[in-house]
Short mmCIF file of C-alpha atoms in Angstrom, two decimals:
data_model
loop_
_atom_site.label_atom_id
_atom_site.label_comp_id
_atom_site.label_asym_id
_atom_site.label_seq_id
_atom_site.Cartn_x
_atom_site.Cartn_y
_atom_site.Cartn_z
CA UNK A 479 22.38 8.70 -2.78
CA UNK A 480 25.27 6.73 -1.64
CA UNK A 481 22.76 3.98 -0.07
CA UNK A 482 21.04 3.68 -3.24
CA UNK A 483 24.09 3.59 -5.57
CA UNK A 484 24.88 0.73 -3.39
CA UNK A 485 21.54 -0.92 -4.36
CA UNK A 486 22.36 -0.46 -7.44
CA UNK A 487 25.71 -1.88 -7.56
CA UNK A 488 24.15 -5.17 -5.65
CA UNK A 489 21.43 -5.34 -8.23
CA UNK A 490 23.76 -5.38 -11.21
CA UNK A 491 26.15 -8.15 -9.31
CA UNK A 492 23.30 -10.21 -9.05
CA UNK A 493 22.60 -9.89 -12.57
CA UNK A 494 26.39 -9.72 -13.75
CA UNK A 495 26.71 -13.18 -11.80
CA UNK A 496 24.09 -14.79 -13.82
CA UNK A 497 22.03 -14.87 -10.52
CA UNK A 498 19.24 -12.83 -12.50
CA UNK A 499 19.30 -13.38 -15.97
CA UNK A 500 17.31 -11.76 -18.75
CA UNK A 501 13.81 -11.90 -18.71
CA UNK A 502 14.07 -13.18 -15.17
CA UNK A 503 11.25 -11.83 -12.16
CA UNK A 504 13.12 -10.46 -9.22
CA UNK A 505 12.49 -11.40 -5.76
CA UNK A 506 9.89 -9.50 -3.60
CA UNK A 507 11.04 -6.51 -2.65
CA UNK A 508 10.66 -7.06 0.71
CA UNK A 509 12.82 -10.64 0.39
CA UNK A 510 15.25 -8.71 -1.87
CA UNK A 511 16.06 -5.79 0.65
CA UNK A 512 16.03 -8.71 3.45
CA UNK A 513 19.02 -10.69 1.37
CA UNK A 514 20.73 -8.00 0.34
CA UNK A 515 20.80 -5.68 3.68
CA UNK A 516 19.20 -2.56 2.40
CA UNK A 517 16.07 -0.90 3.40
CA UNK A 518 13.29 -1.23 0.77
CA UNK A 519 12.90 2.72 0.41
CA UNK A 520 16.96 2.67 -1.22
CA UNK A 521 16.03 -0.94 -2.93
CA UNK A 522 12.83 1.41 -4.68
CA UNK A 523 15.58 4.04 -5.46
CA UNK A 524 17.35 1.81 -7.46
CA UNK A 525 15.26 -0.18 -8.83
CA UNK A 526 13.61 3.46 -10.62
CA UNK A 527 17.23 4.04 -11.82
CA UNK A 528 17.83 0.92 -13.43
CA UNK A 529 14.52 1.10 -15.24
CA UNK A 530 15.52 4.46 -16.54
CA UNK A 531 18.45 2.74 -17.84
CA UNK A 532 17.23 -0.20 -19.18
CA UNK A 533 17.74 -2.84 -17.32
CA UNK A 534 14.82 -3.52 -15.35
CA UNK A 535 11.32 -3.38 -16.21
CA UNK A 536 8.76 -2.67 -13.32
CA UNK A 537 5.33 -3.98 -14.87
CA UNK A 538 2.73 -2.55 -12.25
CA UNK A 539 0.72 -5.75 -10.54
CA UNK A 540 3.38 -8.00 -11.75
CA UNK A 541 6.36 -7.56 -10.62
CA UNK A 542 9.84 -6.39 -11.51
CA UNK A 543 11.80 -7.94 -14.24
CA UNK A 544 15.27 -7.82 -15.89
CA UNK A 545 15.06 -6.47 -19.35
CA UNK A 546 16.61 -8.30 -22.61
CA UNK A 547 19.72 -6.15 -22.50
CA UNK A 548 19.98 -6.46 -25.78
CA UNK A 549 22.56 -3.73 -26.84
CA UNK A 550 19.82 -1.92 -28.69
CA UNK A 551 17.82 -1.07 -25.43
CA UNK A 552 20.67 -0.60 -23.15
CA UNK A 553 22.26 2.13 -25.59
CA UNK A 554 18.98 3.86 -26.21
CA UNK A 555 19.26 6.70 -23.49
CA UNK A 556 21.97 7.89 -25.77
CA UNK A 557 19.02 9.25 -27.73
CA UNK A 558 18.19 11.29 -25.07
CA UNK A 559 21.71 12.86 -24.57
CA UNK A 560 22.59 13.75 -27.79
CA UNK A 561 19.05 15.14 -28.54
CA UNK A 562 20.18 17.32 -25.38
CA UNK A 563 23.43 18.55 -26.40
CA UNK A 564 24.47 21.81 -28.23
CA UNK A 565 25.91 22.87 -31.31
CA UNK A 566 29.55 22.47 -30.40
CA UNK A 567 29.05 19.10 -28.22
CA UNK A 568 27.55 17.35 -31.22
CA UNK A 569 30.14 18.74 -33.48
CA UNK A 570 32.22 16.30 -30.90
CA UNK A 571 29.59 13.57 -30.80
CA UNK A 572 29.97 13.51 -35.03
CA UNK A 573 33.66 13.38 -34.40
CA UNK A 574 32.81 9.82 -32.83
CA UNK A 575 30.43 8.84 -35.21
CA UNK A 576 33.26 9.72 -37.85
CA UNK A 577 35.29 7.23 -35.87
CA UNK A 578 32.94 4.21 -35.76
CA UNK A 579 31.00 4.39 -38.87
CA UNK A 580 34.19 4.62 -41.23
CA UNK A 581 35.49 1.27 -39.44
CA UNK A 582 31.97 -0.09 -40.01
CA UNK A 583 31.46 0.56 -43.32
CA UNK A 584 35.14 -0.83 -44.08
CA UNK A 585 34.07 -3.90 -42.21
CA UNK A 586 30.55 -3.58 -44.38
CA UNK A 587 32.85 -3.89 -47.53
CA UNK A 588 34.45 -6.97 -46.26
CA UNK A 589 31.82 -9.14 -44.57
CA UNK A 590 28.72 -8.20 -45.90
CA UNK A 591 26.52 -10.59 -48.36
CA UNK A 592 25.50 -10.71 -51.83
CA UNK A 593 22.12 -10.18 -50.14
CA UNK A 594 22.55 -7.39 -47.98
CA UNK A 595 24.65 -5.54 -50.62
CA UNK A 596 21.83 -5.66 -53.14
CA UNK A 597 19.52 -4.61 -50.31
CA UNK A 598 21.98 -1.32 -49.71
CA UNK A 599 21.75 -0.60 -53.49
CA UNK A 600 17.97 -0.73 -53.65
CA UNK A 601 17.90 1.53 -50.90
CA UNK A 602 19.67 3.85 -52.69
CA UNK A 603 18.27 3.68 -56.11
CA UNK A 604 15.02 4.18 -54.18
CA UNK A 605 15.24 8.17 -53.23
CA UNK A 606 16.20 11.30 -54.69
CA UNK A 607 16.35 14.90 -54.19
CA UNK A 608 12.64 15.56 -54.91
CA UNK A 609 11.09 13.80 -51.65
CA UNK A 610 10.34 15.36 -48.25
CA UNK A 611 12.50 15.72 -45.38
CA UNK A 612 10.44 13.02 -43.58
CA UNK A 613 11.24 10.57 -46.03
CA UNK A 614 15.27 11.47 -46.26
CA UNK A 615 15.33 10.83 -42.53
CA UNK A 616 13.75 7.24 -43.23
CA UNK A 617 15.99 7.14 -46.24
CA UNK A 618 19.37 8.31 -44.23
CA UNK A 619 18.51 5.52 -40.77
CA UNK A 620 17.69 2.70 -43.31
CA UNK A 621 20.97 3.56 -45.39
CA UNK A 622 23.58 4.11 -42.44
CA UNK A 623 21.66 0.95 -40.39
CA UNK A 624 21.77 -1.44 -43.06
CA UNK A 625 25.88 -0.59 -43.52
CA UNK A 626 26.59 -0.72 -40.02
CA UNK A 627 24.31 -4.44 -39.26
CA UNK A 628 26.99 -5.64 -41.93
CA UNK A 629 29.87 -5.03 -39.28
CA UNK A 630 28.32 -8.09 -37.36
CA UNK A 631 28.41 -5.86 -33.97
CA UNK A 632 25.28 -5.45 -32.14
CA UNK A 633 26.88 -3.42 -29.63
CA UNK A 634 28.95 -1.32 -32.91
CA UNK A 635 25.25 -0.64 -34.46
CA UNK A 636 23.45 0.22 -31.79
CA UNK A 637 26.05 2.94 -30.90
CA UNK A 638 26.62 4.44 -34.01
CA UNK A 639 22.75 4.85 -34.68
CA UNK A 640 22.03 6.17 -31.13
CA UNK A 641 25.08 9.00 -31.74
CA UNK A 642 22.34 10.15 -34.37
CA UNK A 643 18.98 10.39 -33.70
CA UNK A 644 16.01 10.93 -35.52
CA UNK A 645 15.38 14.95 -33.99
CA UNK A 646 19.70 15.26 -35.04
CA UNK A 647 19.17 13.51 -38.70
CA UNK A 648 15.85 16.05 -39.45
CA UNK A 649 17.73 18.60 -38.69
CA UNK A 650 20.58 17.91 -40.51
CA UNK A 651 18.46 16.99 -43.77
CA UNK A 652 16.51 20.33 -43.45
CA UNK A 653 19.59 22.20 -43.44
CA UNK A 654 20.72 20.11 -46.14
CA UNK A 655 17.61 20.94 -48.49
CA UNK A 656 18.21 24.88 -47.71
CA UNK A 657 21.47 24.59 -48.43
CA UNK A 658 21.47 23.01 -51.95
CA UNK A 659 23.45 19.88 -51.41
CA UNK A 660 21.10 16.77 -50.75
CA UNK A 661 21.42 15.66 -54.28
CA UNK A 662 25.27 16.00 -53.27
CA UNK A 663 25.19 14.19 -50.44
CA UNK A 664 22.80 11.58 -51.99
CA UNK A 665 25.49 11.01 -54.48
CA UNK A 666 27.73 10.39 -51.49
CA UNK A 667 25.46 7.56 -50.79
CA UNK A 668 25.60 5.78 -54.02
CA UNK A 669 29.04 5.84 -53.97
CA UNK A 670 29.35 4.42 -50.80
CA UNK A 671 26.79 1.87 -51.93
CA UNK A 672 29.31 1.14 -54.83
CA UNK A 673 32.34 0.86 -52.67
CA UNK A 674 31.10 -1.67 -50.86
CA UNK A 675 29.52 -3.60 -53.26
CA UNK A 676 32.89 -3.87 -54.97
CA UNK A 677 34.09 -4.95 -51.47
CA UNK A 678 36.66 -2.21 -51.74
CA UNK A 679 37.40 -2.07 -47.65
CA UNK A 680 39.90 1.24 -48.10
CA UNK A 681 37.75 3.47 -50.40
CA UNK A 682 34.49 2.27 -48.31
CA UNK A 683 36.32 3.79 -45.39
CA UNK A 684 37.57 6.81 -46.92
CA UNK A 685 34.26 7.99 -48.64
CA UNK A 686 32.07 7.22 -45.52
CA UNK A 687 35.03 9.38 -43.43
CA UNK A 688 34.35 12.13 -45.98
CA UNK A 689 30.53 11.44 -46.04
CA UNK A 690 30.09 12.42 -41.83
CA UNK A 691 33.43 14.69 -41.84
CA UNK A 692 30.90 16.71 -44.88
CA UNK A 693 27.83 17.10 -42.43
CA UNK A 694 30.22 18.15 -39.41
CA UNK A 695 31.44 20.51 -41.77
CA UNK A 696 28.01 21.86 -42.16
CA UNK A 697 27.17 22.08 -38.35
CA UNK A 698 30.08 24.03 -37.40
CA UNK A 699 28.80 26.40 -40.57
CA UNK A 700 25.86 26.58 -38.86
CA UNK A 701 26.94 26.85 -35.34
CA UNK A 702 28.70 29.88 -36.26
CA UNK A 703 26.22 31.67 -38.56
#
C-alpha cells in the first residue's frame, strides 16, 4: 500500500504541476512507471484509485486520461458516504449542511439576479403538498441547487448538494408526508424564496438555518423512535 500511495502522490504532482492537465492522455504505462521509478503493477494500483476518485478516467483501448476536475465530479463520492452513514452520523453531516447552506443562501440574497430569483419563485409556485414523493425530491434538489449556484461557488454547490443525496432527500420527504408537515415545510420554501427575492441577506440566512435545523430535528425524532 505504501508503494502505491506513493504512485499516487507522483500522479497528482504531475497533475498539480500543470504537467498533466485536464483532459490530458497520460503516458504509457510502461514510459510512466519508467519516469517515475515505480513498477507498473503499483502504477496500475493507483491509477484504479484515482479513477475511483475522479480524477482519472481509464477508457479501455484508449488510454488513460485526466478527468475535468470540475468540482462537481471530484465531490461526487460524497454521495456514496453519506448514503453509507447512520442515523446519528448524518444527524452530524446535516449539522454541516446547516453550516454551508445558511451562508449560501445569505450570499443567494445578495448576489443573485433578477433572473435567477424569478427562476427560484417559479420553482416554488410550481409544487404543492398533493404530488408524489418522487416529484418533492426533484422539487427539493432543483430548489436548494438553484439557491446555492447563486453563491457563485462551484466548489460551495457541489458540496452542499453532495451532503444530501437523492436516497437521503427520499427519505426525508417520505417521512415528511407521514408525518403531516410537507405543506409546512413547503411553506418554508416560499419564504425562503421571498427572502431572497427581497435581497434580505439576514432573514435569508436565518429561515434557511431554521429550514435544515427543522429536518435534523426530524431525524433525531426518528433515530430515536
Amino acid at each position: 500500500m505504501a508503494v502505491t500511495d506513493d504512485a499516487i502522490e507522483k500522479i497528482k504532482a504531475m497533475i498539480v504541476s500543470g504537467e498533466l492537465a485536464p483532459g490530458d492522455r497520460l503516458p504509457p504505462e510502461k514510459e510512466l512507471s519508467d519516469r517515475l521509478g515505480l513498477s507498473r503493477n503499483s502504477m496500475r494500483e493507483a491509477v484504479k484509485a484515482l479513477e475511483v476518485i475522479r480524477i482519472l478516467d481509464v477508457r479501455r483501448g484508449d488510454g488513460t486520461y485526466v478527468t475535468s476536475l470540475e468540482p462537481h465530479l471530484l465531490l461526487e463520492a460524497i454521495s456514496f458516504v453519506v448514503d453509507m452513514h447512520d442515523d446519528d452520523s448524518m444527524l452530524e453531516i446535516f449539522a454541516v449542511r446547516r453550516m454551508l447552506e445558511s451562508q449560501a443562501t445569505g450570499l443567494a440574497a445578495t448576489l443573485g439576479s433578477d433572473d435567477e430569483i424569478a427562476e427560484l419563485v417559479k420553482e416554488v409556485a410550481s409544487i404543492d403538498a398533493s404530488v408524489s414523493i418522487e416529484a418533492l425530491v426533484e422539487h427539493d434538489i432543483r430548489f436548494h441547487r438553484e439557491i446555492v449556484r447563486m453563491a457563485g461557488n462551484a466548489y460551495l454547490a457541489s458540496l452542499i448538494e453532495h451532503l444530501s443525496s437523492q436516497t437521503v432527500r427520499a427519505r426525508v420527504w417520505r417521512g415528511l408526508t407521514e408525518g403531516g408537515v410537507v405543506e409546512r415545510t413547503l411553506s418554508e420554501h416560499r419564504a425562503i424564496a421571498d427572502a431572497i427575492a427581497l435581497h434580505d441577506s439576514a432573514l435569508a440566512t436565518s429561515l434557511a438555518t431554521a429550514h435544515i435545523a427543522g429536518v435534523e430535528r426530524w431525524l433525531r425524532q426518528a433515530a430515536s423512535a
